[in-house]
PDB file of C-alpha atoms in Angstrom:
ATOM      1  CA  UNK X 263     -48.059 107.557-111.888  1.00 93.00           C
ATOM      2  CA  UNK X 264     -49.610 107.782-108.420  1.00 97.00           C
ATOM      3  CA  UNK X 265     -48.445 110.268-105.812  1.00 97.00           C
ATOM      4  CA  UNK X 266     -46.917 107.394-103.842  1.00 97.00           C
ATOM      5  CA  UNK X 267     -44.986 106.089-106.853  1.00 97.00           C
ATOM      6  CA  UNK X 268     -43.773 109.604-107.643  1.00 97.00           C
ATOM      7  CA  UNK X 269     -42.702 110.259-104.038  1.00 98.00           C
ATOM      8  CA  UNK X 270     -40.841 106.931-103.819  1.00 97.00           C
ATOM      9  CA  UNK X 271     -39.041 107.625-107.083  1.00 97.00           C
ATOM     10  CA  UNK X 272     -37.951 111.096-105.953  1.00 97.00           C
ATOM     11  CA  UNK X 273     -36.817 109.767-102.557  1.00 96.00           C
ATOM     12  CA  UNK X 274     -34.642 107.145-104.227  1.00 94.00           C
ATOM     13  CA  UNK X 275     -33.319 109.039-107.239  1.00 96.00           C
ATOM     14  CA  UNK X 276     -32.639 112.384-105.580  1.00 96.00           C
ATOM     15  CA  UNK X 277     -31.318 110.999-102.292  1.00 91.00           C
ATOM     16  CA  UNK X 278     -33.952 112.817-100.247  1.00 97.00           C
ATOM     17  CA  UNK X 279     -34.947 111.992 -96.691  1.00 97.00           C
ATOM     18  CA  UNK X 280     -38.557 113.156 -97.049  1.00 98.00           C
ATOM     19  CA  UNK X 281     -40.888 113.759 -99.988  1.00 98.00           C
ATOM     20  CA  UNK X 282     -44.449 115.047 -99.780  1.00 98.00           C
ATOM     21  CA  UNK X 283     -46.491 114.842-102.954  1.00 98.00           C
ATOM     22  CA  UNK X 284     -49.922 115.981-104.125  1.00 98.00           C
ATOM     23  CA  UNK X 285     -50.158 115.865-107.909  1.00 97.00           C
ATOM     24  CA  UNK X 286     -47.669 118.349-109.306  1.00 96.00           C
ATOM     25  CA  UNK X 287     -47.056 119.940-105.882  1.00 97.00           C
ATOM     26  CA  UNK X 288     -43.950 118.436-104.310  1.00 97.00           C
ATOM     27  CA  UNK X 289     -41.998 119.173-101.151  1.00 97.00           C
ATOM     28  CA  UNK X 290     -38.645 117.441-100.802  1.00 97.00           C
ATOM     29  CA  UNK X 291     -35.689 117.722 -98.469  1.00 98.00           C
ATOM     30  CA  UNK X 292     -32.456 116.012 -97.575  1.00 97.00           C
ATOM     31  CA  UNK X 293     -32.552 117.249 -93.972  1.00 96.00           C
ATOM     32  CA  UNK X 294     -32.484 114.462 -91.423  1.00 93.00           C
ATOM     33  CA  UNK X 295     -34.597 113.913 -88.342  1.00 93.00           C
ATOM     34  CA  UNK X 296     -37.968 115.372 -87.449  1.00 97.00           C
ATOM     35  CA  UNK X 297     -37.160 119.021 -88.085  1.00 95.00           C
ATOM     36  CA  UNK X 298     -38.424 118.996 -91.712  1.00 97.00           C
ATOM     37  CA  UNK X 299     -41.810 117.705 -90.517  1.00 98.00           C
ATOM     38  CA  UNK X 300     -41.943 120.345 -87.790  1.00 97.00           C
ATOM     39  CA  UNK X 301     -41.065 123.018 -90.375  1.00 97.00           C
ATOM     40  CA  UNK X 302     -43.922 121.790 -92.589  1.00 97.00           C
ATOM     41  CA  UNK X 303     -46.358 121.920 -89.675  1.00 97.00           C
ATOM     42  CA  UNK X 304     -45.251 125.424 -88.691  1.00 96.00           C
ATOM     43  CA  UNK X 305     -45.182 126.715 -92.285  1.00 96.00           C
ATOM     44  CA  UNK X 306     -48.946 127.040 -92.404  1.00 91.00           C
ATOM     45  CA  UNK X 307     -48.977 125.236 -95.762  1.00 94.00           C
ATOM     46  CA  UNK X 308     -51.805 122.792 -96.292  1.00 93.00           C
ATOM     47  CA  UNK X 309     -50.607 119.185 -96.542  1.00 97.00           C
ATOM     48  CA  UNK X 310     -54.040 117.716 -95.947  1.00 94.00           C
ATOM     49  CA  UNK X 311     -54.528 114.670 -98.162  1.00 92.00           C
ATOM     50  CA  UNK X 312     -50.927 114.608 -99.427  1.00 98.00           C
ATOM     51  CA  UNK X 313     -48.778 111.464 -99.687  1.00 98.00           C
ATOM     52  CA  UNK X 314     -45.505 111.178 -97.777  1.00 98.00           C
ATOM     53  CA  UNK X 315     -42.448 109.053 -98.414  1.00 98.00           C
ATOM     54  CA  UNK X 316     -39.853 109.034 -95.643  1.00 98.00           C
ATOM     55  CA  UNK X 317     -36.645 107.195 -94.808  1.00 97.00           C
ATOM     56  CA  UNK X 318     -37.634 106.357 -91.205  1.00 97.00           C
ATOM     57  CA  UNK X 319     -40.990 106.609 -89.443  1.00 98.00           C
ATOM     58  CA  UNK X 320     -41.281 105.923 -85.763  1.00 98.00           C
ATOM     59  CA  UNK X 321     -43.869 106.906 -83.194  1.00 97.00           C
ATOM     60  CA  UNK X 322     -42.670 110.528 -83.102  1.00 98.00           C
ATOM     61  CA  UNK X 323     -42.873 110.982 -86.877  1.00 98.00           C
ATOM     62  CA  UNK X 324     -46.271 109.257 -86.968  1.00 98.00           C
ATOM     63  CA  UNK X 325     -47.662 111.857 -84.558  1.00 98.00           C
ATOM     64  CA  UNK X 326     -46.310 114.629 -86.797  1.00 98.00           C
ATOM     65  CA  UNK X 327     -47.908 113.064 -89.871  1.00 98.00           C
ATOM     66  CA  UNK X 328     -51.230 113.147 -88.019  1.00 98.00           C
ATOM     67  CA  UNK X 329     -50.776 116.885 -87.482  1.00 97.00           C
ATOM     68  CA  UNK X 330     -49.893 117.370 -91.156  1.00 97.00           C
ATOM     69  CA  UNK X 331     -53.052 115.526 -92.199  1.00 96.00           C
ATOM     70  CA  UNK X 332     -51.418 113.377 -94.871  1.00 98.00           C
ATOM     71  CA  UNK X 333     -53.510 110.547 -96.307  1.00 98.00           C
ATOM     72  CA  UNK X 334     -50.686 108.058 -96.819  1.00 98.00           C
ATOM     73  CA  UNK X 335     -47.166 107.395 -95.533  1.00 98.00           C
ATOM     74  CA  UNK X 336     -44.530 105.084 -96.955  1.00 98.00           C
ATOM     75  CA  UNK X 337     -41.250 104.538 -95.119  1.00 98.00           C
ATOM     76  CA  UNK X 338     -38.115 102.640 -95.927  1.00 97.00           C
ATOM     77  CA  UNK X 339     -38.117 101.646 -92.242  1.00 97.00           C
ATOM     78  CA  UNK X 340     -41.186 101.886 -89.990  1.00 98.00           C
ATOM     79  CA  UNK X 341     -41.492 101.116 -86.299  1.00 97.00           C
ATOM     80  CA  UNK X 342     -44.357  98.911 -85.235  1.00 95.00           C
ATOM     81  CA  UNK X 343     -45.180 101.551 -82.602  1.00 91.00           C
ATOM     82  CA  UNK X 344     -46.071 103.971 -85.412  1.00 97.00           C
ATOM     83  CA  UNK X 345     -48.808 101.701 -86.753  1.00 95.00           C
ATOM     84  CA  UNK X 346     -51.277 102.295 -83.932  1.00 93.00           C
ATOM     85  CA  UNK X 347     -51.003 106.063 -84.379  1.00 97.00           C
ATOM     86  CA  UNK X 348     -51.420 105.947 -88.152  1.00 98.00           C
ATOM     87  CA  UNK X 349     -54.299 103.452 -87.869  1.00 97.00           C
ATOM     88  CA  UNK X 350     -56.139 105.617 -85.337  1.00 96.00           C
ATOM     89  CA  UNK X 351     -55.815 108.624 -87.658  1.00 97.00           C
ATOM     90  CA  UNK X 352     -56.896 106.500 -90.649  1.00 97.00           C
ATOM     91  CA  UNK X 353     -53.645 107.194 -92.480  1.00 98.00           C
ATOM     92  CA  UNK X 354     -52.673 104.441 -94.919  1.00 98.00           C
ATOM     93  CA  UNK X 355     -49.141 103.185 -94.492  1.00 98.00           C
ATOM     94  CA  UNK X 356     -46.614 100.894 -96.134  1.00 98.00           C
ATOM     95  CA  UNK X 357     -42.988 100.104 -95.531  1.00 98.00           C
ATOM     96  CA  UNK X 358     -40.038  98.214 -96.888  1.00 97.00           C
ATOM     97  CA  UNK X 359     -39.091  97.032 -93.400  1.00 97.00           C
ATOM     98  CA  UNK X 360     -40.941  96.880 -90.075  1.00 97.00           C
ATOM     99  CA  UNK X 361     -38.834  97.129 -86.912  1.00 96.00           C
ATOM    100  CA  UNK X 362     -39.885  96.917 -83.282  1.00 94.00           C
ATOM    101  CA  UNK X 363     -38.607 100.387 -82.487  1.00 94.00           C
ATOM    102  CA  UNK X 364     -36.375 103.145 -83.812  1.00 96.00           C
ATOM    103  CA  UNK X 365     -33.076 102.869 -81.986  1.00 95.00           C
ATOM    104  CA  UNK X 366     -30.477 105.456 -81.115  1.00 91.00           C
ATOM    105  CA  UNK X 367     -27.429 105.667 -83.386  1.00 87.00           C
ATOM    106  CA  UNK X 368     -25.554 103.144 -81.213  1.00 88.00           C
ATOM    107  CA  UNK X 369     -28.355 100.656 -81.941  1.00 87.00           C
ATOM    108  CA  UNK X 370     -28.586  99.532 -78.328  1.00 89.00           C
ATOM    109  CA  UNK X 371     -31.396 101.656 -76.900  1.00 94.00           C
ATOM    110  CA  UNK X 372     -34.579 103.337 -78.086  1.00 95.00           C
ATOM    111  CA  UNK X 373     -33.958 106.633 -79.880  1.00 95.00           C
ATOM    112  CA  UNK X 374     -34.324 109.549 -77.412  1.00 95.00           C
ATOM    113  CA  UNK X 375     -37.034 111.231 -79.528  1.00 95.00           C
ATOM    114  CA  UNK X 376     -39.029 108.004 -79.577  1.00 96.00           C
ATOM    115  CA  UNK X 377     -38.649 107.785 -75.811  1.00 95.00           C
ATOM    116  CA  UNK X 378     -39.744 111.431 -75.477  1.00 95.00           C
ATOM    117  CA  UNK X 379     -43.146 110.673 -77.048  1.00 97.00           C
ATOM    118  CA  UNK X 380     -43.879 107.291 -75.450  1.00 93.00           C
ATOM    119  CA  UNK X 381     -46.305 108.884 -73.005  1.00 92.00           C
ATOM    120  CA  UNK X 382     -47.434 111.878 -75.086  1.00 94.00           C
ATOM    121  CA  UNK X 383     -50.927 110.498 -75.702  1.00 91.00           C
ATOM    122  CA  UNK X 384     -51.814 112.884 -78.542  1.00 95.00           C
ATOM    123  CA  UNK X 385     -50.225 114.440 -81.593  1.00 97.00           C
ATOM    124  CA  UNK X 386     -50.283 117.927 -80.064  1.00 96.00           C
ATOM    125  CA  UNK X 387     -48.624 116.691 -76.880  1.00 97.00           C
ATOM    126  CA  UNK X 388     -46.064 114.803 -78.963  1.00 97.00           C
ATOM    127  CA  UNK X 389     -45.168 117.977 -80.886  1.00 97.00           C
ATOM    128  CA  UNK X 390     -44.668 119.776 -77.567  1.00 97.00           C
ATOM    129  CA  UNK X 391     -42.524 116.910 -76.232  1.00 97.00           C
ATOM    130  CA  UNK X 392     -40.437 116.726 -79.429  1.00 97.00           C
ATOM    131  CA  UNK X 393     -39.791 120.480 -79.379  1.00 96.00           C
ATOM    132  CA  UNK X 394     -38.828 120.327 -75.705  1.00 96.00           C
ATOM    133  CA  UNK X 395     -36.369 117.528 -76.395  1.00 95.00           C
ATOM    134  CA  UNK X 396     -34.849 119.294 -79.420  1.00 95.00           C
ATOM    135  CA  UNK X 397     -34.512 122.572 -77.471  1.00 95.00           C
ATOM    136  CA  UNK X 398     -32.614 120.808 -74.692  1.00 94.00           C
ATOM    137  CA  UNK X 399     -30.177 118.995 -76.999  1.00 87.00           C
TER     138      UNK X 399
END
């Protein structure tokens, strides 16, 4: 079983929101939003070359995956805006469903975290912008 197959299976069977997999090393969580990715970045653990399986990946999450250094990302739902970031970082990606953008819970406007990183320009700037948004809300 590949890391991607294993991560997908865990995501589905254990009702996780995020699974990172590298052989027998597995990180999984049911926490929602971007905070688990930020925690992984700040943990100092090495996720270089790991595979990720996530419920939702937008532009903001894509920037965080660049910082983590994963080699592959699969999402149940992926925003088209995430593709350019993952492509530039040479991160393979797949999804069950492409959407134009990740919307706010009301479904009418772009999600505020996605809006916060629209002009970030780099993964490091995006992390700063995400943290600033989370600290103010």
